[in-house]
Amino acid sequence: MTGKILGISGPTISTDLKGLSLYERVYVGHAMLTGEVVRLEQDRSVIQVYEDTRGLAANEPVKGTGTPLSVRLGPGLLSGMFDGLQRPLRRLKEEMGPFITCGREIYGLDHQKKWSFSPSVKGGDEIAQGQVIGSVEEGALRHLVISGPGNTGRVLQIREGEISLDEPLGTYDGGGMIVGCHEWPVRLARPYRKKFAPAGPLVTGQRSIDFLFPVAKGGTAIFPGGFGTGKTILEQAIAKFADVDVVVYVGCGERGNEMAEMIEEFEGLKDPWTGRPLMERTILVVNTSNMPVAAREASIYTAVTMAEYYRDMGYQVLFLADSLSRWAEALREISSSLEEMPGEEGYPTYLASRLSGFLERAGVVETLGGMTGSLTMLLSVSPPGGDFTEPVTQACLRTTGAFLMLDTALAHRRHFPAINWFQSYSLYADELGKHFRENISPQWDDLLRRAREVLQKEEMLREVSEIVGAEGLQDSDRLLMLAAEKIRMEFLSQNAYSEDAFSPPVDTLALISRIFQFYDRIRGQLAQGISLDDALKTECPS
Amino acid sequence: MRRSEHVYRSISSISGQLIFLQGVVSARIGEVVTVTAPHGLKMDAEVLEIEGENVLIEVFGETRGLDIGRTSVAFGDTVRLVPLSSDMIGRIFNGSLSPADDMPMFIPEQWRPITGAPMNPAARARPEEFIETGYSVIDGLNTLVKGQKLPVFSCAGLPSKELVSGILKNSRLSKGEGDFVVVFAALGLTFHEYSYYMKVLGEMKTGFVAVINSAEEPVMERLLAPRFALTIAEYLAFEKEMDVLVIITDMTNYCDALREISTAREELPGRRGYPGYMYSDLASLFERAGRLKGQKGSVTMLPVVTMPEDDITHPIPDLTGYITEGQIVLSRELHRLNVFPPVDVLPSLSRLMQKGIGKDRTREDHRKISNNLFKYYARGRDMRRLEAIVGRDGMPEKDIRMLDFADLFEREFVGQASGRRGIGETLDIGIGLMKRFSLEVT
Ligand SMILES: Nc1ncnc2c1ncn2[C@@H]1O[C@H](COP(=O)(O)OP(=O)(O)OP(=O)(O)O)[C@@H](O)[C@H]1O
Ligand SMILES: [Mg+2]
């Protein structure tokens, strides 16, 4: 069925094409630009176009596809780099050169590549949706082939060995093909049997997070911070070091150079937990700030659907997005071109519900295939002017489990990661503190409490010392300030460009207990009447 | 499909820069149209929105004198294209890319769409090659690299003009290899600034292309001029294999033009009246900086932003900072102390410098020197706060030493009223300063 373009305004067009359904994918214009139906009216439908609309004319054709905007799921996604519509950027580059021009349909998966398939079903078995049919080796990962919608029935015959995605894995009774990949609509959360509360830490290797504000697997955390406060570096560090099986990283409306740098770096690195090449567990979705805004809006859905797919194989998946604010702004741009009634700061009134709907896709689940998988979300937020009262930060606060506030003042002092230790919080802290106490050291809680106390007291003492000068303080207070400085500079700071970038929990604990051993030793000497200066002289003779 | 030019006189309304036209057969979004006023004056316009046969167009020039009935609109069936040629080097153009140097128009070798196309992130090469600006505080501490976008944040009344002209005249590739060209876009210049820059361009020794939009030229052209500059830059970089430094001044004029036009379109205003899409719009300029894998040439960008009310959280510097890769921040205080260029080292940062310095790039000891200079200067600045409370006499000798270091660092390292410095000289001055105060270089 074909209709024509009636009107064009920014990234949206209207068409007289009949029989469309909401969120259906359509092709727009002679250039066959990809679009999605966002509003249906009696005599016209409105479509948001995922590519540059410049040059599009009224009366050009519009074609429906009958299916919603979807991604392809199957082996071969890992180590891939896709745009917001899951077009593989490396293949796109081979086909059209270094600049992206419009209207090219390339699928996310390579359908020619052969995979060594071993089935886990046999003739006579029933295959239901979401069930594991078999597996292939995708790099180091055992990729479970999961049946998609409609790929169900009683197995007549199943193959084994080298098979490409274009070939059937076998046949069903009645002649249907058993297939190895499927499509899934990006805006629809993938189903599972049961959801559990987030549990167990997601080890980030960042001391300030793992120790002060830990994040649980299956949980959600946001990092809001003004420009240059270290959001991207932090997200990338976590992408490198987190103890998960699969990482999906979305560069949403951010910089191209940053992504080039990340890829180049990741290509030379190993997963610290398995020793395998880091890229083998990583999927990148990139829609830079100068790529079409509607695709930016879709990119986080494209990415999260791929993340859920690996979760459904029973893996621990980490989803990182930089930055959620750019997604929200894309939503705002589209909303305003649809002439919807604006809410706060021009954002559509459905911002908060969209956001919480999205965040709901995180969690620990029992999959349809009966395994347990998790999807953790870490999202950066870029508040205008570094002002955290703005709508996106506020909407996130209501639904996320951890709030890691990045502080411009700390960043200016080059204290990185610039996580503010007074304003940040993690709702998972108590639960995970228990875990660390049981699995790392019984001292964990105690040291944590003491570290908090020292930092708190330092803040009060700092005000005093600004009046009387550091020399005017009592020795015990000066010692506390010294300990606090050590905690800040040696423990909470972690230079992402140094060896220290990754700190496993055992090392984290060792470092903080060393600092408190020092503190207690000197305190002991003060108690014996030795002056601080003398005590320090014997402690560090240089 | 239309192939030839179509002319209409069916204007239904005119309001400010906007014209509504009826009965148009298949206009294109972004299509360039020519509006001819009753008195024969022609002006450029662009298709903004299409609703069936009703088309909204936006006029670039002065709309006074247009009427309903006699004014005609001709459609050209193409989006805006930029004529390009390597003969543009050494030339000065106005905001509509007509020659402004009394020389004839060049003969185009190529035409390209003014908006460019986004670089495929998979095709980008990471920026890592040093560009020397000749200023110690930039080269030594906030190093610029090929393919980077690094803005200067200035305040009204600070000598950003002098800094820009210094960079225009003094920038070069460190190793002197390859062809280096500066593309200069000036937006909304006053007559005074115009003559100042004309003189600077006259003294240029490196190749340059200038696109100059003066304050009395149409506001719409202020949005086009940087895009002309970037399209030229991309052409020279990726077609002619040159390393291109694009300097744009002043982005604040650009953003104000964007706001003015957005208001005229009756769009919903965002923060401080700037449109909600300003981030995307600025990104569509700044993201054109870059390098490509396996290809020579680069586009590097150095935009100047004047922070309204000296406020770095104002939407213009704020959104710029969210897109660019660092910032060079100018300070009133240093300017008062007669330090030129008055760059405040603490909030300034080049995010891409790590990869661009060191052995084979600048000098092996570069990273060490810059880290130490920063560290000691930051400490000296902390001491100044203390000094304000307890007084210099109440401070221990080692703290006083940091105070003095910070003073001299500002005067002798940051400050360089005359002449350019090579990176070697810059680093040696840094070492010398730390030696003078017996500061350890760790
Ligand atoms: N952990 C770190 N160790 C060392 N340096 C860091 C660290 N984190 C940030 N930085 C420094 O801060 C700069 C800015 O960091 P980053 O790019 O992550 O900021 P951002 O918050 O993502 O900013 P934007 O919102 O503009 O994207 C880096 O280029 C680096 O110089
Ligand atoms: Mg960032």
mmCIF file of N, CA and C in Angstrom, chain B residues 31 35 102 106 120 146 195 275 293 417:
data_model
loop_
_atom_site.group_PDB
_atom_site.id
_atom_site.type_symbol
_atom_site.label_atom_id
_atom_site.label_comp_id
_atom_site.label_asym_id
_atom_site.label_seq_id
_atom_site.Cartn_x
_atom_site.Cartn_y
_atom_site.Cartn_z
ATOM 1 N N GLU B 31 14.447 23.636 0.541
ATOM 2 C CA GLU B 31 14.693 24.095 -0.826
ATOM 3 C C GLU B 31 14.993 25.594 -0.846
ATOM 4 N N VAL B 35 12.994 35.215 -3.760
ATOM 5 C CA VAL B 35 11.840 36.099 -3.647
ATOM 6 C C VAL B 35 12.177 37.388 -4.384
ATOM 7 N N ASP B 102 36.926 42.687 -3.413
ATOM 8 C CA ASP B 102 37.067 43.356 -4.711
ATOM 9 C C ASP B 102 37.695 42.490 -5.795
ATOM 10 N N PHE B 106 35.197 33.146 -7.821
ATOM 11 C CA PHE B 106 36.017 32.038 -8.325
ATOM 12 C C PHE B 106 35.149 31.089 -9.138
ATOM 13 N N ASN B 120 30.391 9.203 9.879
ATOM 14 C CA ASN B 120 30.113 7.903 10.489
ATOM 15 C C ASN B 120 31.092 7.703 11.653
ATOM 16 N N LYS B 146 44.491 18.072 16.279
ATOM 17 C CA LYS B 146 43.751 18.027 15.015
ATOM 18 C C LYS B 146 42.455 17.247 15.167
ATOM 19 N N SER B 195 37.043 46.296 10.537
ATOM 20 C CA SER B 195 38.302 46.836 10.029
ATOM 21 C C SER B 195 39.501 46.216 10.749
ATOM 22 N N PRO B 275 15.882 28.573 21.614
ATOM 23 C CA PRO B 275 15.017 27.446 21.242
ATOM 24 C C PRO B 275 15.481 26.127 21.859
ATOM 25 N N LYS B 293 39.653 7.957 9.431
ATOM 26 C CA LYS B 293 40.633 6.872 9.405
ATOM 27 C C LYS B 293 41.196 6.701 8.002
ATOM 28 N N ALA B 417 52.824 38.947 26.197
ATOM 29 C CA ALA B 417 52.274 40.061 25.427
ATOM 30 C C ALA B 417 52.786 40.057 23.997
#
